[in-house]
Amino acid sequence: MKEHVEIQKQTTKFRNKKTSETINQIINYVLLTVLALAFAFPFLWMIATALKTPSEVYTIPPKLIPSTITWDNFTEGWQYADFTRYTWNTLVVTTLAVLGTVFSAAIVAYGFARFNSRLSGFLFAIVLGTMMLPNQILLIPTYILFSKIGWIDTLKPLIVPSFFGGGAFNIFLLRQFFKTIPKELDQAAIIDGANSFQIFYKIMLPAVRPAMITVAVLSIAFHWNDFLNPLIYLNSDHNFTLAIGLQFFQNSYGSSQIQMLMAVALITVIPLLILFLIGQRYFVQGITMSGIKG
Amino acid sequence: MRKLTTLFVAIMMILLFTVACSSDDGNNNNASSSDNTDANTENTETISGEITIMGWGGGNELQARKDATDVFRELYPDVKVNEIWLPADSVDQKLDAALAAGDAADVIMMSPDWKGLRSQWLEDLTPYLERDNIDPEEVFTPGADEGYVTPDGVREGLPTTQSTFMIAYNKNIFDDAGVPYPTEDWTWDDFAEIAKQLSSGSGADRTYGMVRHWIQNRFAPFFYGGKPYNEDWTQQHIDDPETIKALELIEDLIKAEALPDDAASESMPMDAMFVSQKAAMYPLGLFEAADLAEKIGDNFEWGVVLPPKDPNGKNVNIKFQTGFAMNKDSENKEAAWAYIKTVSMNKEVNDLYAKVGIPALKESADTTFAEMTIPNTDIKQVEYLRGLEDAEMAPWGGAINKATDIFEQLMEEITTQKSTAKEAVEKYAPLIQEALDEVHQ
């Protein structure tokens, strides 16, 4: 009898626990769905606007689903300026700059993580100090430099600097990641006869893949969307990037063809979305393991 | 890992190849000929070499600038023109960098309120006009050529296009409120009365008499015949009784909710507020007339009227002007002058401009422009031309940016109802004076 009561108690407790877990789960899902919708709303609005006629863009109350769906914004928007050329330029700049950033930042970070000297701390502080300098301050001196070596109106100023360090934040992120890798691995490789560079590319690089992918994703997003640097260094229409091209939808007085702007912006954001979806597992892992939080 | 290294080497090679093959021809101003400002007459055959021009804009406006450049190419086939056309945003930063590096374009698009004016960057165009026997008063549309000459007589540019404002009004809202449509003899007191009569509803359902457009702050000092400062920018006039009265009108309209307050005006773009029939009136610049007409579509009936008159009987208006100037450091000044002259005075070019603004050339303004209507409407563009002659130059921005910022703070105190117009003027007028004094130091 006693045993029976005990079993009943246990069953009730189990049922209550299960019910409370289910309720918690429902609340979690509702909350997450609401938040997801809130965050997705601007994107949904962008899609809706891209499919609207100009006269429907500003109707009150706003309509998420257009009464007349038009695809003309995509074709007319794409023809509004040379977006095919802009896309190609953006691809070239992004691909090369990202490769430069990832490899050069990894080399510098490896140095800071594994080679100690009396000046290491000081040098690393200087590297981090460059993060405090706003880009605007560097614009005129770097413009003069690139102008003197004849690089204005070429893609070089947007690509080549990436091969010289890759940016303080990326160095910091990778250095943190390198530091999590046991030094015993290096020592074992040294015993096997590996030199520093072999240790770097045969042992360390494969181990920090998630961090490298994180750097790559951040770098892609930066270079793909960068407006200021292309604006400063590029002159000719055939060299422009997408970020500049999208601004042409706005005239001198701020009025814009918003439906076409949204349509072309939607096309240009798709590669980034796909990339993020593919790389998000590594991206999150890289951010978490390096101890850097947003 | 070997694959990774191979990939890296391959990418480096591609990079070097790309770098080696990139063109460097975009920015060289190698004038091969005529840097001679003493030539007596223009001769398209003797002008040659290379020039770089820089301007900004978007849409049809930008296309008109490009087409104008093609006309120049046809007229001067021996001149190679490098074009730099940028989006309107952030042009100043690029120009600052290029001027600092000494490789700014030979010809630079500008406005009379632009910060390059009254600076040492631009060539005085007076000798060129005199040499070619050009009398600007005869050639240009009345009101178009204002502001390009500094008080000490230096001509820093020539006009190309202008834009003025009309008040667009929603006929449906006027009809529903039983208010007659405005006519061009209305005053600012009439305007205030009408705006209040048209306002109705509350909260999200409020319909306002007029939107809060960015241009209104520019209009405000002129409502009752006042002005923000004197002609040579040495004395502010914000604390004149006429100007204070004008600012009190804004204060009154905000209090009466005939104009949206700050929160309401930030809830949606102002053109959207008019298009969605949440406001009865909208100050419509020519530069956005076609866009607005397209957005309105068949949603409602609308019309335009000149802005209200001041006590002197003058319809208050603001003009935005765009012209071209010559870089003092240009290495091919003859070609640069030929370009400026062409895009400012050539009939074919000005007929192209008529699609996007009031052309500088009087002949084109009076014929081609005057006969056109705002696209998709039967509203004649000539109404905008009528507003140009008496229009005030855009009073803020450019070379007096600091004073502009202070004036905007003054207006914000009024529109957020932190201070009355009088209190705000007492607080900010001395600061505006200090900012103007700094311009002359």
XYZ file of C-alpha atoms in Angstrom:
735
model
C 0.000 0.000 0.000
C 2.783 2.291 1.011
C 4.585 1.490 -2.229
C 1.454 2.195 -4.229
C 1.080 5.669 -2.652
C 4.744 6.386 -3.322
C 4.373 5.400 -7.001
C 1.273 7.593 -7.281
C 3.166 10.531 -5.786
C 6.038 9.996 -8.177
C 3.654 9.773 -11.143
C 1.884 12.990 -10.138
C 5.213 14.733 -9.639
C 6.367 13.513 -13.061
C 3.141 14.653 -14.704
C 3.363 18.080 -13.035
C 6.951 18.433 -14.143
C 6.043 17.453 -17.680
C 3.138 19.919 -17.736
C 5.297 22.740 -16.436
C 7.994 21.891 -19.009
C 5.400 21.962 -21.787
C 4.089 25.333 -20.576
C 7.655 26.673 -20.412
C 8.300 25.424 -23.893
C 5.123 27.045 -25.252
C 6.033 30.361 -23.598
C 9.550 30.103 -25.041
C 8.274 29.402 -28.526
C 5.706 32.223 -28.398
C 8.343 34.647 -27.127
C 10.890 33.563 -29.721
C 8.318 33.734 -32.523
C 7.302 37.266 -31.524
C 10.939 38.372 -31.308
C 11.810 36.648 -34.581
C 8.911 38.415 -36.306
C 9.964 41.748 -34.807
C 13.512 41.306 -36.068
C 12.371 39.946 -39.427
C 9.806 42.721 -39.974
C 12.202 45.229 -41.613
C 13.306 42.498 -44.003
C 9.702 41.514 -44.741
C 8.879 45.177 -45.309
C 11.809 45.411 -47.722
C 10.452 42.457 -49.718
C 6.926 43.893 -49.704
C 8.105 47.352 -50.812
C 10.171 45.819 -53.595
C 6.954 44.317 -54.973
C 4.787 47.440 -54.691
C 3.871 50.110 -57.210
C 5.124 53.625 -56.294
C 1.642 54.814 -55.319
C 1.206 51.912 -52.895
C 4.485 52.341 -51.023
C 3.136 54.995 -48.679
C -0.512 54.047 -48.289
C -1.998 54.301 -44.790
C -2.599 51.896 -43.144
C 0.581 50.265 -44.469
C 0.056 47.017 -46.338
C 2.540 44.194 -45.979
C 1.037 42.329 -48.904
C 0.727 44.572 -51.964
C -2.659 44.649 -53.706
C -0.843 44.688 -57.060
C 2.397 42.756 -57.160
C 4.888 44.190 -59.643
C 8.240 42.718 -60.633
C 9.150 45.817 -62.645
C 11.058 47.283 -59.706
C 13.624 44.510 -60.035
C 14.182 44.914 -63.767
C 13.915 48.708 -63.833
C 15.997 49.025 -60.686
C 18.747 46.805 -62.067
C 18.840 48.870 -65.255
C 18.766 52.171 -63.353
C 22.569 52.029 -63.130
C 25.232 49.492 -64.150
C 24.493 47.094 -61.297
C 25.999 44.109 -63.078
C 29.341 45.892 -63.165
C 28.941 47.085 -59.570
C 28.237 43.517 -58.448
C 31.334 42.196 -60.207
C 33.506 44.927 -58.634
C 32.041 44.210 -55.217
C 32.736 40.508 -55.652
C 36.356 41.146 -56.659
C 36.962 43.539 -53.778
C 35.222 41.376 -51.200
C 36.853 38.101 -52.246
C 40.392 39.418 -52.353
C 40.079 41.666 -49.319
C 38.576 38.859 -47.244
C 41.352 36.444 -48.196
C 43.930 39.083 -47.360
C 42.253 39.877 -44.067
C 41.924 36.262 -42.938
C 45.480 35.196 -43.742
C 47.315 38.316 -42.663
C 45.295 38.700 -39.446
C 46.010 35.044 -38.634
C 49.771 35.487 -39.081
C 49.869 38.616 -36.912
C 47.618 37.065 -34.267
C 49.775 33.921 -34.185
C 52.802 36.115 -33.521
C 51.111 37.892 -30.647
C 49.800 34.621 -29.194
C 52.988 32.567 -29.328
C 56.049 34.854 -29.425
C 56.769 36.875 -26.335
C 59.210 39.710 -26.017
C 59.460 42.684 -23.675
C 57.650 44.792 -26.270
C 54.826 42.316 -27.005
C 52.360 43.979 -24.645
C 53.257 47.442 -25.879
C 52.963 46.455 -29.538
C 49.649 44.740 -28.932
C 48.361 47.862 -27.160
C 49.336 49.911 -30.215
C 47.462 47.484 -32.476
C 44.374 47.739 -30.274
C 44.821 51.512 -30.163
C 44.246 51.689 -33.920
C 40.672 50.539 -33.262
C 40.065 53.850 -31.502
C 40.961 55.910 -34.587
C 37.865 56.822 -36.593
C 38.212 56.064 -40.293
C 37.425 59.688 -41.143
C 40.654 60.838 -39.518
C 42.689 58.528 -41.712
C 40.900 59.444 -44.917
C 42.914 62.443 -46.052
C 46.403 61.057 -45.275
C 45.598 57.711 -46.868
C 44.006 59.450 -49.868
C 47.176 61.502 -50.345
C 49.281 58.334 -50.068
C 47.219 56.402 -52.614
C 47.077 59.442 -54.870
C 50.865 59.762 -54.888
C 51.310 56.134 -55.915
C 48.611 56.406 -58.586
C 46.053 54.100 -57.016
C 43.081 56.493 -57.033
C 40.226 55.206 -59.199
C 41.467 51.634 -58.992
C 40.292 48.846 -56.710
C 43.733 48.580 -55.110
C 43.119 50.856 -52.086
C 40.119 48.678 -51.220
C 42.034 45.404 -51.466
C 45.744 45.732 -50.794
C 45.591 47.154 -47.222
C 43.772 43.984 -46.166
C 46.956 42.035 -46.821
C 48.827 44.071 -44.198
C 47.420 42.982 -40.854
C 43.711 42.595 -41.575
C 42.501 44.970 -38.865
C 42.959 45.199 -35.110
C 39.652 43.569 -34.191
C 40.364 40.506 -36.314
C 43.877 40.199 -34.885
C 42.440 40.417 -31.377
C 39.783 37.811 -32.093
C 42.236 35.321 -33.607
C 44.845 35.918 -30.907
C 42.274 35.025 -28.250
C 41.508 31.850 -30.160
C 45.182 30.896 -30.609
C 45.677 31.294 -26.866
C 43.101 28.591 -26.177
C 45.194 26.015 -28.076
C 47.563 24.111 -25.735
C 51.227 24.950 -26.173
C 51.995 21.237 -25.895
C 50.879 20.903 -29.513
C 53.568 23.356 -30.585
C 56.130 21.572 -28.460
C 55.242 18.194 -29.956
C 55.620 19.653 -33.438
C 58.986 21.174 -32.542
C 60.158 17.734 -31.352
C 59.029 16.391 -34.726
C 61.225 19.001 -36.415
C 58.622 21.583 -37.458
C 59.625 25.234 -37.688
C 57.411 28.159 -36.561
C 55.780 28.662 -39.925
C 55.064 24.943 -40.304
C 53.505 24.933 -36.836
C 51.379 27.916 -37.904
C 49.976 26.511 -41.108
C 50.004 22.780 -40.312
C 48.790 22.809 -36.724
C 47.401 26.171 -35.681
C 45.403 27.190 -38.744
C 43.320 23.980 -38.907
C 42.661 24.322 -35.189
C 41.325 27.874 -35.461
C 39.049 27.271 -38.429
C 35.901 28.486 -36.613
C 37.630 31.765 -35.710
C 38.889 32.198 -39.261
C 35.381 31.670 -40.592
C 34.133 34.243 -38.086
C 36.720 36.740 -39.307
C 35.799 35.915 -42.889
C 32.061 36.452 -42.317
C 32.638 39.760 -40.508
C 35.051 40.858 -43.199
C 32.667 39.906 -46.019
C 29.870 41.909 -44.398
C 32.192 44.903 -43.999
C 33.614 44.917 -47.510
C 30.302 44.102 -49.187
C 28.560 47.024 -47.500
C 31.472 49.486 -47.310
C 30.359 52.841 -48.708
C 32.898 55.389 -47.516
C 36.132 53.903 -48.848
C 34.841 53.224 -52.380
C 33.305 56.715 -52.422
C 36.624 58.313 -51.536
C 38.940 56.259 -53.714
C 36.839 55.518 -56.801
C 35.895 57.986 -59.522
C 34.672 56.074 -62.554
C 31.298 54.481 -62.888
C 32.883 51.251 -64.160
C 34.826 50.917 -60.877
C 31.945 51.595 -58.488
C 30.684 49.034 -55.996
C 27.128 48.106 -55.009
C 27.101 50.273 -51.893
C 27.706 53.347 -54.043
C 25.319 52.210 -56.749
C 22.425 51.925 -54.312
C 22.886 55.566 -53.315
C 22.127 56.656 -56.871
C 18.455 55.965 -56.199
C 18.494 59.127 -54.117
C 18.627 62.545 -55.771
C 20.440 65.646 -54.501
C 17.541 66.661 -52.305
C 16.999 63.351 -50.529
C 14.018 62.125 -52.538
C 14.377 58.488 -53.555
C 12.900 55.746 -55.724
C 12.369 53.615 -52.657
C 10.605 50.697 -54.352
C 13.495 50.214 -56.793
C 16.041 50.767 -54.032
C 14.426 47.978 -51.999
C 14.292 45.640 -54.998
C 17.977 46.011 -55.842
C 18.992 45.979 -52.163
C 17.101 42.704 -51.825
C 19.027 41.164 -54.711
C 22.347 42.339 -53.320
C 21.692 41.134 -49.791
C 20.856 37.567 -50.852
C 24.507 36.379 -51.243
C 25.258 37.645 -47.734
C 22.237 35.857 -46.320
C 23.197 32.569 -47.956
C 26.749 32.927 -46.707
C 25.633 33.642 -43.182
C 23.263 30.678 -43.184
C 26.090 28.391 -44.308
C 28.669 29.792 -41.921
C 26.545 30.581 -38.873
C 27.514 27.384 -36.973
C 31.195 28.257 -37.208
C 30.489 31.927 -36.701
C 28.740 31.397 -33.376
C 31.405 28.877 -32.326
C 34.181 31.309 -33.217
C 32.629 34.154 -31.264
C 31.924 31.930 -28.239
C 35.318 30.190 -28.084
C 37.328 33.385 -28.462
C 35.498 34.788 -25.458
C 34.332 37.826 -27.414
C 30.720 38.706 -27.021
C 28.738 41.225 -29.005
C 46.952 22.412 -45.436
C 48.931 22.177 -48.655
C 45.725 22.925 -50.518
C 45.243 25.987 -48.367
C 48.742 27.248 -49.116
C 48.272 26.618 -52.820
C 44.990 28.512 -52.693
C 46.633 31.420 -50.905
C 49.458 31.612 -53.451
C 46.929 31.434 -56.284
C 44.889 34.244 -54.774
C 47.988 36.377 -54.316
C 48.825 35.869 -57.976
C 45.295 36.834 -59.010
C 45.570 39.900 -56.813
C 48.867 40.935 -58.342
C 47.445 40.341 -61.804
C 44.357 42.438 -60.987
C 46.506 45.185 -59.515
C 48.803 45.165 -62.510
C 45.953 45.312 -64.960
C 43.856 47.958 -63.219
C 43.530 51.158 -65.118
C 45.139 54.249 -63.705
C 43.738 56.620 -66.218
C 40.867 58.068 -64.247
C 42.571 60.906 -62.545
C 45.286 62.322 -64.681
C 44.775 65.886 -65.687
C 47.513 66.073 -68.254
C 46.603 69.180 -70.119
C 48.243 68.885 -73.442
C 47.310 72.274 -74.692
C 45.845 75.657 -74.196
C 46.351 76.842 -70.710
C 45.937 80.301 -72.066
C 43.242 82.494 -70.605
C 44.158 85.366 -72.933
C 42.736 83.826 -76.044
C 40.306 86.227 -77.599
C 37.618 83.958 -78.858
C 36.384 80.496 -78.232
C 37.501 78.106 -80.906
C 36.460 74.542 -80.470
C 39.276 73.374 -82.721
C 42.043 74.911 -80.610
C 40.767 73.571 -77.308
C 42.066 70.126 -76.558
C 43.671 68.050 -73.831
C 41.990 66.417 -70.911
C 39.753 67.569 -68.087
C 38.082 65.880 -65.151
C 34.677 66.986 -64.000
C 33.053 66.105 -60.715
C 29.402 66.294 -59.780
C 26.683 64.456 -57.951
C 23.044 63.486 -58.127
C 20.787 60.592 -58.933
C 18.075 59.460 -61.327
C 16.960 61.759 -64.129
C 18.929 64.663 -62.748
C 22.198 62.735 -63.023
C 21.272 61.470 -66.480
C 20.725 65.072 -67.617
C 24.227 65.969 -66.380
C 25.714 63.027 -68.284
C 23.788 63.935 -71.440
C 25.014 67.520 -71.118
C 28.576 66.213 -71.004
C 27.938 64.259 -74.197
C 26.830 67.493 -75.871
C 30.135 69.044 -74.781
C 32.029 66.088 -76.270
C 30.326 66.614 -79.606
C 31.233 70.294 -79.567
C 34.808 69.735 -78.398
C 35.901 66.392 -79.830
C 39.564 67.071 -79.017
C 38.927 67.334 -75.300
C 38.961 64.122 -73.323
C 36.509 64.360 -70.446
C 36.870 62.161 -67.371
C 33.597 62.116 -65.476
C 33.196 61.622 -61.728
C 29.516 61.371 -60.854
C 28.787 60.521 -57.258
C 25.721 59.983 -55.111
C 24.752 63.209 -53.348
C 25.759 61.922 -49.910
C 29.245 62.508 -48.507
C 30.610 64.334 -51.549
C 32.260 66.886 -49.257
C 34.531 64.246 -47.726
C 35.780 63.131 -51.109
C 36.282 66.686 -52.257
C 38.177 67.613 -49.089
C 40.512 64.657 -49.592
C 41.034 65.414 -53.292
C 41.704 69.112 -52.671
C 44.153 68.260 -49.893
C 45.959 65.847 -52.210
C 45.981 68.434 -55.008
C 44.159 66.239 -57.497
C 40.622 67.584 -57.374
C 38.692 67.737 -60.639
C 39.145 70.677 -63.031
C 35.449 71.439 -63.000
C 33.450 71.024 -59.807
C 29.687 71.051 -59.409
C 28.642 73.514 -56.725
C 25.832 75.546 -55.225
C 26.005 79.169 -54.133
C 25.496 78.032 -50.548
C 28.211 75.405 -50.864
C 31.226 75.618 -48.571
C 33.660 76.080 -51.423
C 32.195 79.498 -52.050
C 34.157 82.443 -50.721
C 37.126 80.157 -50.400
C 40.415 80.223 -52.249
C 39.758 77.026 -54.197
C 37.879 78.399 -57.151
C 38.957 80.395 -60.189
C 37.416 83.840 -60.733
C 35.354 83.454 -63.909
C 34.816 87.190 -64.496
C 37.770 87.564 -66.936
C 36.453 84.635 -68.980
C 32.983 86.197 -69.249
C 34.454 89.560 -70.210
C 36.750 87.995 -72.779
C 33.827 86.197 -74.420
C 31.569 89.272 -74.183
C 28.932 87.497 -72.156
C 26.467 89.562 -70.168
C 24.955 87.243 -67.552
C 21.896 89.441 -67.114
C 20.978 88.992 -70.767
C 21.680 85.286 -70.905
C 20.338 83.844 -67.695
C 16.820 83.269 -66.386
C 15.985 86.054 -63.896
C 16.972 84.853 -60.439
C 19.164 82.003 -61.660
C 22.508 83.771 -61.443
C 22.237 85.009 -57.877
C 24.905 84.156 -55.309
C 27.723 83.099 -57.596
C 29.615 86.369 -57.130
C 31.199 87.102 -53.752
C 30.754 90.552 -52.149
C 34.264 91.447 -53.320
C 33.363 90.733 -56.936
C 34.839 87.273 -57.478
C 32.644 85.102 -59.682
C 33.032 81.554 -58.425
C 30.641 79.718 -60.708
C 27.973 79.789 -63.392
C 24.417 78.485 -62.916
C 22.955 75.398 -64.567
C 19.710 74.363 -62.851
C 17.414 75.817 -60.226
C 14.480 74.629 -58.201
C 11.807 76.550 -56.314
C 8.808 75.509 -54.252
C 5.055 75.462 -54.671
C 2.541 74.491 -52.016
C 0.865 71.257 -53.106
C -2.604 70.775 -51.636
C -4.972 67.847 -51.365
C -8.262 68.941 -52.919
C -10.205 66.155 -51.206
C -9.234 67.349 -47.727
C -10.065 70.965 -48.652
C -13.444 69.875 -50.018
C -14.276 67.771 -46.960
C -13.416 70.681 -44.647
C -15.395 73.122 -46.818
C -12.314 75.323 -47.233
C -11.794 77.071 -50.599
C -8.585 76.211 -52.457
C -5.762 78.695 -51.797
C -4.967 81.335 -54.405
C -1.618 82.988 -55.001
C -2.597 86.197 -53.228
C -2.853 84.437 -49.870
C -0.767 85.643 -46.949
C 0.922 83.721 -44.136
C -1.927 84.686 -41.811
C -4.355 83.146 -44.329
C -2.126 80.098 -44.481
C -2.181 79.692 -40.689
C -5.960 80.033 -40.598
C -6.433 77.492 -43.413
C -3.972 75.032 -41.858
C -5.932 75.103 -38.603
C -9.282 74.660 -40.384
C -7.981 71.612 -42.238
C -6.599 69.884 -39.155
C -8.808 67.296 -37.515
C -8.815 64.022 -35.570
C -6.453 63.015 -32.816
C -3.552 60.666 -32.120
C -2.738 58.329 -34.988
C -5.886 59.519 -36.833
C -4.827 63.170 -36.823
C -4.858 64.952 -40.176
C -2.551 67.970 -40.198
C -2.935 71.190 -42.137
C 0.628 70.987 -43.377
C 3.547 68.558 -43.097
C 6.737 69.510 -41.257
C 9.087 69.614 -44.244
C 12.798 70.347 -43.828
C 12.384 73.400 -46.057
C 10.030 75.127 -43.618
C 12.874 76.154 -41.323
C 14.460 77.843 -44.336
C 11.222 79.624 -45.233
C 10.411 80.729 -41.693
C 12.483 83.928 -41.306
C 10.947 85.379 -44.479
C 7.215 84.949 -43.645
C 6.719 88.577 -42.587
C 9.473 90.250 -44.594
C 12.286 89.358 -42.195
C 15.577 87.697 -43.034
C 18.124 85.592 -41.178
C 21.182 87.821 -41.803
C 22.414 90.643 -44.018
C 23.895 90.247 -47.484
C 27.550 90.033 -46.539
C 26.907 87.688 -43.608
C 28.157 90.187 -41.022
C 24.947 90.752 -39.032
C 22.248 88.307 -37.963
C 18.617 89.453 -38.190
C 17.018 86.613 -36.284
C 16.058 88.962 -33.467
C 14.288 91.441 -35.773
C 10.588 91.816 -34.889
C 9.528 90.477 -38.333
C 11.587 87.328 -37.908
C 10.365 86.748 -34.358
C 6.769 87.141 -35.572
C 7.425 84.457 -38.203
C 8.868 82.068 -35.653
C 5.856 82.708 -33.419
C 3.640 81.587 -36.284
C 5.442 78.215 -36.350
C 5.101 78.009 -32.561
C 1.371 78.734 -32.803
C 0.787 76.124 -35.548
C 2.601 73.429 -33.561
C 0.575 74.259 -30.446
C -2.635 74.107 -32.473
C -1.472 70.779 -33.957
C -1.894 72.171 -37.448
C 1.733 71.131 -37.940
C 2.885 67.758 -36.570
C 5.044 67.961 -33.461
C 8.459 66.294 -33.347
C 7.115 62.844 -32.427
C 4.479 62.891 -35.163
C 6.863 64.230 -37.790
C 9.314 61.434 -37.071
C 6.625 58.780 -37.409
C 6.857 58.717 -41.216
C 8.591 60.518 -44.094
C 6.873 63.825 -44.795
C 6.136 63.053 -48.443
C 4.510 59.846 -47.190
C 2.370 61.916 -44.823
C 1.020 63.959 -47.732
C 0.695 61.008 -50.095
C -1.188 59.012 -47.460
C -3.564 61.985 -46.906
C -2.443 62.598 -43.333
C -1.601 66.187 -44.208
C -3.456 68.622 -46.461
C -0.508 70.664 -47.740
C 3.095 69.983 -48.724
C 5.896 72.373 -49.816
C 6.735 70.742 -53.129
C 10.153 71.367 -54.650
C 10.421 70.996 -58.408
C 13.143 68.407 -57.824
C 10.650 65.987 -56.261
C 7.482 66.969 -58.136
C 7.629 64.074 -60.604
C 8.344 61.524 -57.857
C 5.516 62.812 -55.695
C 3.081 62.800 -58.621
C 3.961 59.167 -59.284
C 3.477 58.254 -55.634
C 0.088 59.984 -55.458
C -1.074 58.327 -58.661
C -4.865 58.353 -58.786
C -5.247 58.260 -55.003
C -6.583 61.825 -54.770
C -6.987 65.136 -56.594
C -4.331 67.731 -55.924
C -3.116 71.110 -57.097
C -0.284 73.566 -56.520
C -0.178 77.235 -55.603
C 2.621 79.727 -55.032
C 3.645 80.009 -51.369
C 1.899 82.791 -49.384
C 2.909 86.436 -49.705
C 4.796 88.532 -47.180
C 3.457 91.974 -46.135
C 5.338 93.518 -49.081
C 3.226 91.501 -51.513
C 6.043 89.128 -52.460
C 5.370 85.384 -52.640
C 7.923 83.930 -50.240
C 10.019 81.295 -51.938
C 13.368 79.559 -51.572
C 15.511 78.499 -54.484
C 18.059 75.753 -54.685
C 20.699 76.358 -57.303
C 23.322 74.186 -58.892
C 26.172 75.426 -61.004
C 29.719 74.602 -61.980
C 32.999 76.160 -60.882
C 36.602 75.881 -62.008
C 39.346 74.522 -59.779
C 42.028 77.195 -59.430
C 44.670 74.486 -59.807
C 43.267 73.140 -63.067
C 45.964 72.418 -65.611
C 43.610 72.915 -68.544
C 41.639 76.039 -67.766
C 40.557 76.680 -71.342
C 38.871 73.313 -71.637
C 37.434 73.707 -68.152
C 35.948 77.085 -69.098
C 34.576 75.633 -72.339
C 32.859 72.901 -70.331
C 31.374 75.336 -67.797
C 30.160 77.632 -70.565
C 28.588 74.767 -72.473
C 26.705 73.246 -69.550
C 25.566 76.674 -68.410
C 24.597 78.421 -71.654
C 24.199 75.926 -74.493
C 20.580 75.713 -75.670
C 20.616 71.966 -76.306
C 22.008 71.333 -72.831
C 19.497 73.645 -71.195
C 16.632 71.936 -72.982
C 17.871 68.698 -71.418
C 17.939 70.368 -68.006
C 14.321 71.469 -68.438
C 13.284 67.906 -67.572
C 14.869 68.101 -64.107
C 14.932 71.763 -63.080
C 14.583 75.351 -64.188
C 17.321 75.826 -66.787
C 19.770 78.672 -66.345
C 19.458 79.789 -69.953
C 16.545 82.223 -70.239
C 15.685 81.062 -73.755
C 15.202 77.466 -72.625
C 13.349 78.421 -69.452
C 10.864 80.585 -71.352
C 10.188 78.026 -74.056
C 11.019 74.379 -73.390
C 10.625 74.454 -69.618
C 7.577 76.721 -69.531
C 5.643 74.437 -71.878
C 6.227 71.266 -69.879
C 3.936 69.780 -67.237
C 4.841 67.808 -64.121
C 4.950 64.206 -65.406
C 1.652 62.316 -65.018
C -0.250 65.542 -64.252
C -1.617 68.513 -66.122
C 0.149 70.923 -63.735
C 2.332 73.306 -65.720
C 5.935 73.693 -64.620
C 5.841 77.381 -65.519
C 4.426 78.019 -62.039
C 7.835 77.165 -60.635
C 9.502 79.598 -63.018
C 7.249 82.375 -61.756
C 8.508 81.737 -58.249
C 12.185 81.936 -59.155
C 12.743 85.641 -59.673
C 11.681 86.678 -56.177
C 12.926 83.549 -54.436
C 15.506 83.827 -51.698
C 18.685 81.793 -51.951
C 18.709 78.780 -49.624
C 19.798 80.706 -46.530
C 21.506 78.051 -44.479
C 24.260 75.509 -44.972
C 27.488 75.535 -46.905
C 29.966 78.179 -45.791
C 27.907 79.114 -42.732
C 27.406 75.614 -41.412
C 28.005 76.556 -37.812
C 25.357 79.299 -37.878
C 23.064 76.786 -39.593
C 23.464 74.284 -36.786
C 22.663 76.958 -34.196
C 19.573 78.060 -36.135
C 18.413 74.439 -36.275
C 18.819 74.225 -32.488
C 16.751 77.395 -32.166
C 13.995 75.893 -34.314
C 14.112 72.661 -32.327
C 13.543 74.584 -29.083
C 10.399 76.016 -30.668
C 9.107 72.855 -32.318
C 9.645 70.755 -29.200
C 7.939 73.546 -27.234
C 10.855 73.811 -24.806
C 10.896 77.578 -25.276
C 8.701 80.218 -26.811
C 9.939 81.769 -30.041
C 11.036 84.898 -28.157
C 12.974 82.938 -25.544
C 14.670 80.811 -28.205
C 15.681 83.888 -30.181
C 17.087 85.580 -27.058
C 19.138 82.481 -26.358
C 20.432 81.691 -29.854
C 20.658 84.995 -31.768
C 23.958 86.000 -30.045
C 25.383 82.555 -30.852
C 24.424 82.915 -34.510
C 26.141 86.307 -34.531
C 29.307 84.727 -33.096
C 29.211 82.021 -35.768
C 28.860 84.643 -38.531
C 31.741 86.627 -37.049
C 33.888 83.485 -37.193
C 33.258 83.158 -40.947
C 34.981 86.499 -41.498
C 37.968 85.878 -39.243
